[in-house]
Amino acid sequence: MPELPEVDTLRRSLRRKLVGRHITTVIVRRRDVVHGCVTPTALLRGCHVTRIDRHGKQLAICGSAQDGSKRFSNPCICIHLGMSGSMRLTPGDRSPDKASRIRRLTFAPHTHVVWRLDDGSTLAYHDPRRFGGVWTFPNIATLRKQRWHRLGPDALRVTPTQLHHALGRTSRPIKPALLDQTLVAGLGNIYVDELLFACGIHPLTISCSLGVNNIQLLIDHLRPLLRRAIRNGGSTLRDHADVNGQAGRFQQQHQVYGHAGQPCQACDRPLRSIIVSGRTTVYCESCQQTPSD
DNA sequence: CCTTAATCCTGGAAGC
DNA sequence: TGCTTCCAGGATTAAG
């Protein structure tokens, strides 16, 4: 499932391959996955791509265009991959025959939006389960103000003070609290389970009972965990892949997620699986205790 | 405040 | 083999 490391893998690839390119055509194959203005212009047709941003699990692609009266516009689209979304870049056909280049434009199943670039390559947004979507904004400031303002600080940048504040005001267990994007943005089921295992914190620990030491422990493990995942191209369980179709490798390093019943890497006892606020949660009963601090 | 459940949706896996 | 059923999950919403 695309969480922060998977989305950041995508951001890095797009930054490399998309920034500076010109978008010549936009094809919307399913209108209902696009929210806000659905015109090609709002979806960056005629724009140069200026930057790619990310907050939590959401991605922003910003463009810049000049109209007839030389006025600039800087539209911006926000992409949320939901559960099964992915982006794929297909290199352009360099053959001189224009007709064959156009005929080559075939669509994989569940392709909802396609952008054609000035070098003939295409960027395609797929999402079989359609929990994700594309949101259009007149500029990135509006995106931040209207959409990203509801999210908590990004999980890669959250400070101990911010985390302490966020967790201090909820009596929910730590597991659903860390999944709550309004408290911290970017974590999903995989990385919360991995984080709590790394910290030795029981998933049912009441958030506001965590002391400063444990907040620091969470921070100390959070960034290295996410960075390691990003370095490995994220976790591929089923759908996630980079823009070139390559799967991530971090799932090979999961300590608990997907390993229920298997021996704990640290103590050899079988890992337990429970449901916490509707989410499958895997942890080690002996390594993860409720801290008294 | 909190929780649970339902909702959206599809494909893969398990079960008969 | 082929059908049905279940399950996965991010976010939101409603109900308890």
Short mmCIF file of C-alpha atoms (C1' of nucleotides) in Angstrom, two decimals, chain A residues 110 128-131 169-173 238 277-278, chain B residues 1-13:
data_model
loop_
_atom_site.label_atom_id
_atom_site.label_comp_id
_atom_site.label_asym_id
_atom_site.label_seq_id
_atom_site.Cartn_x
_atom_site.Cartn_y
_atom_site.Cartn_z
CA HIS A 110 -7.59 0.79 -14.93
CA PRO A 128 -7.78 -0.54 -9.91
CA ARG A 129 -9.56 -0.04 -6.61
CA ARG A 130 -10.07 3.69 -7.09
CA PHE A 131 -9.59 4.65 -3.46
CA ARG A 169 -4.04 15.07 23.20
CA THR A 170 -5.50 11.65 22.46
CA SER A 171 -6.34 8.75 24.69
CA ARG A 172 -6.52 6.34 21.81
CA PRO A 173 -4.01 3.48 21.54
CA ARG A 238 0.95 -6.30 -4.57
CA SER A 277 -9.49 -0.40 15.55
CA GLY A 278 -10.23 -2.53 12.54
"C1'" DC B 1 -14.18 11.82 23.59
"C1'" DC B 2 -13.94 7.04 22.03
"C1'" DT B 3 -15.16 2.65 19.18
"C1'" DT B 4 -17.11 -0.17 15.61
"C1'" DA B 5 -19.01 -0.86 11.16
"C1'" DA B 6 -20.12 0.31 6.65
"C1'" DT B 7 -18.74 2.45 2.43
"C1'" DC B 8 -16.01 2.88 -1.75
"C1'" DC B 9 -13.45 -1.14 -5.19
"C1'" DT B 10 -10.92 -5.02 -7.36
"C1'" DG B 11 -8.01 -9.00 -7.59
"C1'" DG B 12 -5.94 -12.65 -5.41
"C1'" DA B 13 -6.29 -16.45 -2.35
#
